[in-house]
Tab-separated table of C-alpha atoms in Angstrom:
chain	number	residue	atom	x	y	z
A	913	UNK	CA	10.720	-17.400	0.827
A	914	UNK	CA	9.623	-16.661	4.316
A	915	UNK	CA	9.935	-13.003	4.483
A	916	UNK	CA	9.500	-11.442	8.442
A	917	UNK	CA	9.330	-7.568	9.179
A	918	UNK	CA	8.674	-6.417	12.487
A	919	UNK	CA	6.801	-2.915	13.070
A	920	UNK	CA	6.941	-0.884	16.234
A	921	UNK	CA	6.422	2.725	17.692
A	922	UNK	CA	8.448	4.666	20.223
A	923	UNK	CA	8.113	7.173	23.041
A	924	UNK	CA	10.753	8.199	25.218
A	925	UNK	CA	12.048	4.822	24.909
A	926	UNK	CA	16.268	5.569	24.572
A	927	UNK	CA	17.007	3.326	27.518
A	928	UNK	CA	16.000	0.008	25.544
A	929	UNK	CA	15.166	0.555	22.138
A	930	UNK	CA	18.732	0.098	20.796
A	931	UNK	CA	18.951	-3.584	22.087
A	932	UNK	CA	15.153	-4.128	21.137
A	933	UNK	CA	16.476	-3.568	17.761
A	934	UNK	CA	19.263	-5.393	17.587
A	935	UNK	CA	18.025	-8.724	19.247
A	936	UNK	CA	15.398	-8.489	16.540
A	937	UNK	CA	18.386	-8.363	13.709
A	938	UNK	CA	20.320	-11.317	15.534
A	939	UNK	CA	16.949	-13.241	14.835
A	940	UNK	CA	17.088	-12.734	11.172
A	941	UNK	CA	14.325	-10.837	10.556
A	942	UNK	CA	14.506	-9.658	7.410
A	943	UNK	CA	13.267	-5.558	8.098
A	944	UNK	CA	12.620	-3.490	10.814
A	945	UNK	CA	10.038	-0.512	10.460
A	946	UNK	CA	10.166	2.018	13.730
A	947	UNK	CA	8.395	5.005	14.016
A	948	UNK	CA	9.239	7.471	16.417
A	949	UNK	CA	6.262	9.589	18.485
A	950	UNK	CA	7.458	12.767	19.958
A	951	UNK	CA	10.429	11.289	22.105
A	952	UNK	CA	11.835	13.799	24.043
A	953	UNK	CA	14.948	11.690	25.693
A	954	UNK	CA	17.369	10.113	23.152
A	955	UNK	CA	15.033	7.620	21.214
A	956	UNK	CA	16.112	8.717	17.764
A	957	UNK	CA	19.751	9.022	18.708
A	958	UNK	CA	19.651	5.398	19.852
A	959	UNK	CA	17.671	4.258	16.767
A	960	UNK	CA	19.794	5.455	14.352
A	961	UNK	CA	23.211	3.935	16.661
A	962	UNK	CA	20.896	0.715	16.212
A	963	UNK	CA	20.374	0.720	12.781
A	964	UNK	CA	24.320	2.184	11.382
A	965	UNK	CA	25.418	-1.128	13.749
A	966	UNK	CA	22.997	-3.213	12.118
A	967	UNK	CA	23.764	-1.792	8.512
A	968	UNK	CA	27.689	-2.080	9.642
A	969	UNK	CA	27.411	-6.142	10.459
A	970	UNK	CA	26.300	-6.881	6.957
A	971	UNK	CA	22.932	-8.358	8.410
A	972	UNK	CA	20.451	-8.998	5.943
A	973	UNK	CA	17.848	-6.993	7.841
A	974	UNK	CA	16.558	-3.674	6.557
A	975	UNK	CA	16.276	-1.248	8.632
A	976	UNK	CA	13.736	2.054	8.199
A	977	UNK	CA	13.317	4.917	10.651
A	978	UNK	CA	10.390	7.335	10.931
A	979	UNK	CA	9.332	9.904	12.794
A	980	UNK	CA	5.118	10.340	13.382
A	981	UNK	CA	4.475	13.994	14.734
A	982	UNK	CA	0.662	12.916	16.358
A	983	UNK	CA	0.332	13.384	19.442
A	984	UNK	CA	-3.626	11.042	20.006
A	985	UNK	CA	-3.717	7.700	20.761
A	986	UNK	CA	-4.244	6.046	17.303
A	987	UNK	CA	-1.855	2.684	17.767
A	988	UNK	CA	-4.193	1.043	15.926
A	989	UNK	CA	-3.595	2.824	12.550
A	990	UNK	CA	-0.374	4.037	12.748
A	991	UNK	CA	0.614	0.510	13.077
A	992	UNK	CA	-1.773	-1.044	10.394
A	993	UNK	CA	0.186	1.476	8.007
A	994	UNK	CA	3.566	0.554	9.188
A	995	UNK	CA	2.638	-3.233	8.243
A	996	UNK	CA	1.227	-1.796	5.139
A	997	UNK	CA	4.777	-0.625	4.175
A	998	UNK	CA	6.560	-4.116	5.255
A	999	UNK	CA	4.144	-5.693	2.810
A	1000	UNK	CA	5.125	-3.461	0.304
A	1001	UNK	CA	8.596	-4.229	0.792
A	1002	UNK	CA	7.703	-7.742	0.388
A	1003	UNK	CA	7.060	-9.057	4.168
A	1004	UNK	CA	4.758	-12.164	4.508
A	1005	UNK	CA	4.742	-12.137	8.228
A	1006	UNK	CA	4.468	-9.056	10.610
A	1007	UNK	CA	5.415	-9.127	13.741
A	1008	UNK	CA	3.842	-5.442	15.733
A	1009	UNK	CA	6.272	-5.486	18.394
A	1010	UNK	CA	6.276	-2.442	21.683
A	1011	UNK	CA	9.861	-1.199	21.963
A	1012	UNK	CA	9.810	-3.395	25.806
A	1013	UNK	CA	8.984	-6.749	24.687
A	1014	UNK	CA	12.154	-9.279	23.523
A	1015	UNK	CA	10.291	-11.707	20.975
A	1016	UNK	CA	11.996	-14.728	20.983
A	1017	UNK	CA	11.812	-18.341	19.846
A	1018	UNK	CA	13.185	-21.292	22.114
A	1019	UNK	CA	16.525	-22.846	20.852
A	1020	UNK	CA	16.205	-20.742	17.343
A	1021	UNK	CA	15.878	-17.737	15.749
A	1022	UNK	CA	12.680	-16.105	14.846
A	1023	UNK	CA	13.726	-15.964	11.211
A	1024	UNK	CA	13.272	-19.801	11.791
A	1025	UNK	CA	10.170	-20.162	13.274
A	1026	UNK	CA	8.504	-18.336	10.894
A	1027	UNK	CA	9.820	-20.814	8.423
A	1028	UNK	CA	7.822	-23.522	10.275
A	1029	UNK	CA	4.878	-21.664	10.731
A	1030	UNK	CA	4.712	-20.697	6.921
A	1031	UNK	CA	5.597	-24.322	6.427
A	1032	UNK	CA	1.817	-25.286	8.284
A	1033	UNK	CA	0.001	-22.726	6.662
A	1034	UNK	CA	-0.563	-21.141	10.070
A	1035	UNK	CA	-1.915	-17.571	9.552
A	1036	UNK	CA	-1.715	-15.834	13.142
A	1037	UNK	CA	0.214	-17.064	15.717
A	1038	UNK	CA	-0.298	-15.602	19.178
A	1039	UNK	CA	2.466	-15.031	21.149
A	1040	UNK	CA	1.990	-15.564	25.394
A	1041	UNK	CA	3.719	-12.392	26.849
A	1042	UNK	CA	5.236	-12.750	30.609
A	1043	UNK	CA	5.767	-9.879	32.648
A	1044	UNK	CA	9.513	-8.722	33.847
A	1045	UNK	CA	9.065	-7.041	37.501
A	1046	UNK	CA	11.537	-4.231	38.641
A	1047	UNK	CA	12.952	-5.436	41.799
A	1048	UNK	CA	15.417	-3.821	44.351
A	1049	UNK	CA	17.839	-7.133	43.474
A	1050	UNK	CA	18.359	-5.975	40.087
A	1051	UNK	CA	21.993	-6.401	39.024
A	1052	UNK	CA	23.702	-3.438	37.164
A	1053	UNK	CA	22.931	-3.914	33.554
A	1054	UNK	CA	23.522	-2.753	30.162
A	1055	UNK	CA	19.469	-1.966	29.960
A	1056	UNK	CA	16.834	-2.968	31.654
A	1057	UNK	CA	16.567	-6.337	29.480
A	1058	UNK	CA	19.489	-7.433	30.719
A	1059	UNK	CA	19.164	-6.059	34.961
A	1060	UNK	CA	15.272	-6.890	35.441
A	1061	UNK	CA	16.238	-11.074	35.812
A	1062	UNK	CA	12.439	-11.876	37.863
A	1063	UNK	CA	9.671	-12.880	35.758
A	1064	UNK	CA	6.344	-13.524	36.626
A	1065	UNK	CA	5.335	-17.274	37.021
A	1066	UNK	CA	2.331	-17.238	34.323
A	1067	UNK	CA	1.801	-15.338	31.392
A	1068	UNK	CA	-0.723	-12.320	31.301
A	1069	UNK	CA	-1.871	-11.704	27.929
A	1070	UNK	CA	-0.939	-12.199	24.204
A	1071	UNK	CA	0.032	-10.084	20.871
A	1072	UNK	CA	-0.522	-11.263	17.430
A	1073	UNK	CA	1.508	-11.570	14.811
A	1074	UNK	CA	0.420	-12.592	11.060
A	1075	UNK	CA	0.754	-13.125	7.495
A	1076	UNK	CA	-0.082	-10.349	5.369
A	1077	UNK	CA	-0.733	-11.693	1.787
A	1078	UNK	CA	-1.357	-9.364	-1.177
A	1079	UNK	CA	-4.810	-10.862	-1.500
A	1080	UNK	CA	-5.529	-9.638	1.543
A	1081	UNK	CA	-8.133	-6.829	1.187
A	1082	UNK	CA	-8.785	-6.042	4.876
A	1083	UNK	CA	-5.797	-5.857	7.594
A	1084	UNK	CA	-6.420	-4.098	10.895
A	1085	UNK	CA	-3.799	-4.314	13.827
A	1086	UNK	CA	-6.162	-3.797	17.081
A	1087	UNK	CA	-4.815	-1.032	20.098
A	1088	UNK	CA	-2.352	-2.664	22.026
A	1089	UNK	CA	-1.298	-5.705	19.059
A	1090	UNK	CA	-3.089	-7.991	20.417
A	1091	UNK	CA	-5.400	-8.720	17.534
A	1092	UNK	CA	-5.452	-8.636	14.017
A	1093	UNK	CA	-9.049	-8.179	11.815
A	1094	UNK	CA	-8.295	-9.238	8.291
A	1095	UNK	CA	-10.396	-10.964	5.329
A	1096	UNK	CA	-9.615	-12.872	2.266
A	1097	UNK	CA	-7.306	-15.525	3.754
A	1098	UNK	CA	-7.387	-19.218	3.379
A	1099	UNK	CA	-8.625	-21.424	6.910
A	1100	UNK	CA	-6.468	-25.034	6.023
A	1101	UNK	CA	-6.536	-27.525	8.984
A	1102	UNK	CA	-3.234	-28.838	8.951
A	1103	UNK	CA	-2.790	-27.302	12.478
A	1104	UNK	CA	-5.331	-27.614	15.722
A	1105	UNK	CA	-7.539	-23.954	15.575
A	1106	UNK	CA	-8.971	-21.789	17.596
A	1107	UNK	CA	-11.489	-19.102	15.899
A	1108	UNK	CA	-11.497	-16.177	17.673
A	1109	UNK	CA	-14.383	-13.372	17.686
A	1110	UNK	CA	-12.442	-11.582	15.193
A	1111	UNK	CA	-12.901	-14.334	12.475
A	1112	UNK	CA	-11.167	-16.227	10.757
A	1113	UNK	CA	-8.194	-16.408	12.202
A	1114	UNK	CA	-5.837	-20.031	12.096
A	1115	UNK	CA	-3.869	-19.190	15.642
A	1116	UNK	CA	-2.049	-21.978	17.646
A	1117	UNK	CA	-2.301	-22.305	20.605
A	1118	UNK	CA	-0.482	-24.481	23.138
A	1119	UNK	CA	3.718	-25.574	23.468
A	1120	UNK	CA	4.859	-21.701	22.223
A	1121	UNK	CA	6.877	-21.906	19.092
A	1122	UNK	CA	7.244	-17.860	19.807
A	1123	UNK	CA	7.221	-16.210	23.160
A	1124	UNK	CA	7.202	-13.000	24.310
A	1125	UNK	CA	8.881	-11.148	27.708
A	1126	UNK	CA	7.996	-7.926	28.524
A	1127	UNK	CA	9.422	-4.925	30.622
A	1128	UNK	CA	6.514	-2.421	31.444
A	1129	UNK	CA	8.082	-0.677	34.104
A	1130	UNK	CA	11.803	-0.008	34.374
A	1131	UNK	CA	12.478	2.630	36.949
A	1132	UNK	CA	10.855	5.365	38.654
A	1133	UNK	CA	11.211	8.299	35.762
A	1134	UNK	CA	10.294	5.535	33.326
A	1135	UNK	CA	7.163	4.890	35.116
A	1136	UNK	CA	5.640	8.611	35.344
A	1137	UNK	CA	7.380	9.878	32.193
A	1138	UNK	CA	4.858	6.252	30.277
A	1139	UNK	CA	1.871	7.357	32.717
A	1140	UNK	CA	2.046	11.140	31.635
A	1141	UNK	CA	2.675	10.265	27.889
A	1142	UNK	CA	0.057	8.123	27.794
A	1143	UNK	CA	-2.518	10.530	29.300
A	1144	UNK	CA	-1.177	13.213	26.829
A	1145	UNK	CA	-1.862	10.675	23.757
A	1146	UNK	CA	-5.741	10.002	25.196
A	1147	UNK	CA	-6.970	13.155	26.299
A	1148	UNK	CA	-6.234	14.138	22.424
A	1149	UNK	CA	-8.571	12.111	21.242
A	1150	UNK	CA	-12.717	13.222	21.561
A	1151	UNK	CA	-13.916	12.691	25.044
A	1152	UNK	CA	-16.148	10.352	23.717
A	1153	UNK	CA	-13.416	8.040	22.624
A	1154	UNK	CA	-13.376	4.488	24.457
A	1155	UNK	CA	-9.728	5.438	25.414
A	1156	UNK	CA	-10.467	9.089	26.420
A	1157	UNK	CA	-10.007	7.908	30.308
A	1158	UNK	CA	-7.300	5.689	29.771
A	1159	UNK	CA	-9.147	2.122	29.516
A	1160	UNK	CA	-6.271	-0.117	31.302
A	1161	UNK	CA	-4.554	3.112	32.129
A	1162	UNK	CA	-7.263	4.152	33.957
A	1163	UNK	CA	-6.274	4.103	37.823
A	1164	UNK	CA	-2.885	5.471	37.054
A	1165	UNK	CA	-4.714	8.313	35.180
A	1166	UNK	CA	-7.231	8.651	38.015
A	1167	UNK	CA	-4.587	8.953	40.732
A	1168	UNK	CA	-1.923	11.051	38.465
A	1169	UNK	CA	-5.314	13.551	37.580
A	1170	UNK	CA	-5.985	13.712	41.972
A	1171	UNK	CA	-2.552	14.003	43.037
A	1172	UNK	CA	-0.215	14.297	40.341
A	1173	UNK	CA	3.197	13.401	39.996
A	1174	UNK	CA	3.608	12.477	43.410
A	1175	UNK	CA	0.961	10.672	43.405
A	1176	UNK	CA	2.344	8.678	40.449
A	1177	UNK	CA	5.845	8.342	42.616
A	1178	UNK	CA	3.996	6.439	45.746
A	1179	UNK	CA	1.852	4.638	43.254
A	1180	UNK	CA	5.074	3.256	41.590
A	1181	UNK	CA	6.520	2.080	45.017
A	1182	UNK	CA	3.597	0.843	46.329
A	1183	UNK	CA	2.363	-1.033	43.186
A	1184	UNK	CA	5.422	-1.370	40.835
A	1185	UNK	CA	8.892	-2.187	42.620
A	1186	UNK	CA	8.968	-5.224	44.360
A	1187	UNK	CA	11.156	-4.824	47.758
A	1188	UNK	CA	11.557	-7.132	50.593
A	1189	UNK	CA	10.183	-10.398	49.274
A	1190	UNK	CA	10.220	-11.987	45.942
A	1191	UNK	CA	7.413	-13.883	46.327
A	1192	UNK	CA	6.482	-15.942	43.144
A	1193	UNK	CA	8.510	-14.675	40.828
A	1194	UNK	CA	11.004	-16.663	38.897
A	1195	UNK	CA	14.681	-15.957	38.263
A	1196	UNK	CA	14.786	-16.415	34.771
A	1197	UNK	CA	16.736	-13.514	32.528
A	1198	UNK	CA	15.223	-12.533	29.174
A	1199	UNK	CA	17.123	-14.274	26.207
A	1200	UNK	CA	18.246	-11.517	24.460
A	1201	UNK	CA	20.583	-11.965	21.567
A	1202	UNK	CA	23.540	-9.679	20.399
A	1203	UNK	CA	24.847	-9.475	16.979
């Protein structure tokens, strides 16, 4: 039985994280493992709202709430753990989800397109993600999700999700959940492949069966309050670590370590909220479900 459990940490994330969560339980997945880091705003608060409405509308989605207490970067095994403990709750697909992206499949649930992956043998599947832009337009909204309505015309990047099989001897989630390094699974060719140079991985690629939109920036405090976090989480690792200077943080930890804060502040008007024109981007709200 096709089995999906999504995993996810959160920081100072209270002003989404309650409809991440329950969008994900309207799609049917069948857990939801979320770890909280240090949140100082009212991330936990709005977790456990999500999860006693969740447990309240009978869904058949477990839901399990954690809080992680380390303060370095280390995405990359916290979440290989946390998809360690879906599998051992039974999960055959993980889906390592950030707290601002609304995964979604067109015209059905996720719970469902999982089923037709499983039923191709597909092992990854990488999901296109497409930007959400902060405009001064934005309607009032319930959260962010529902206000930021522009989206960017092309996708930007991709995360993985994947089928975690007990066989498997070898699962790594990569910084960011955009790859996955594993060993010990099965390469059929039942569906077109692309090998990528982490191995053998089965990933489709083309019309997306699962898509991804994503909200990086969602007001002002949101913006410096993710910079500064961030640059807490890295400078606690060695200096020698690739991620000590910030890697794709790197200008925003360059001009918040020469001018601080304010620096930060004209950064996010300058860079971040679009004002005046619209330019290319699309009106298209996220499709976000409710229970």
């Amino acid at each position: 039985m096709t089995n999906p459990w999504a995993v996810g940490m959160a920081r100072d994330e209270g002003d989404i994280i309650y409809h991440t969560m329950i969008h994900l339980a309207a799609n049917n997945v069948k857990g939801i493992i979320v770890a909280d880091n240090l949140s100082k705003d009212s991330t936990w608060e709005q977790m456990c709202r999500a999860k006693e409405e969740i447990e309240s509308r009978g869904c058949d989605t477990e839901v399990i709430l954690l809080k992680d207490n380390i303060t370095s970067y280390t995405q990359s095994e916290k979440m290989t753990a946390l998809a360690k403990q879906a599998r051992e709750r039974g999960a055959d697909w993980i889906i390592p989800f950030d707290i601002d992206e609304i995964w979604y499949s067109p015209n059905q649930t996720l719970f469902q397109a999982f089923e037709k992956l499983n039923s191709e043998n597909v092992d990854v599947y990488k999901a296109l993600y497409t930007n959400h832009s902060l405009t001064e337009f934005d309607p009032t909204g319930k959260s962010p999700f529902h206000s930021m309505q522009h989206k960017w015309t092309l996708p930007t990047n991709h995360k993985s999700c994947f089928r975690y099989r007990a066989s498997d001897s070898f699962v790594r989630i990569s910084n960011g959940n955009h790859f996955v390094q594993h060993n010990g699974w099965d390469i059929g060719t039942r569906v077109n492949v692309y090998v990528d140079d982490y191995g053998d991985d089965k990933i489709v690629f083309g019309p997306q069966i699962i898509s991804i939109r994503h909200f990086q920036w969602r007001s002002l405090d949101h913006f410096i309050k993710k910079v500064t976090n961030a640059y807490e989480a890295c400078k606690a690792l060695p200096s020698n670590h690739d991620l000590y200077k910030g890697a794709a943080w790197s200008q925003e930890f360059e001009e918040y370590e020469t001018n601080g804060v304010e620096g930060l502040e004209k950064m996010f008007y300058k860079n971040v909220l679009v004002q005046g024109d619209l330019g290319n981007l699309i009106h298209d709200p996220a499709p976000i479900m409710e229970l």
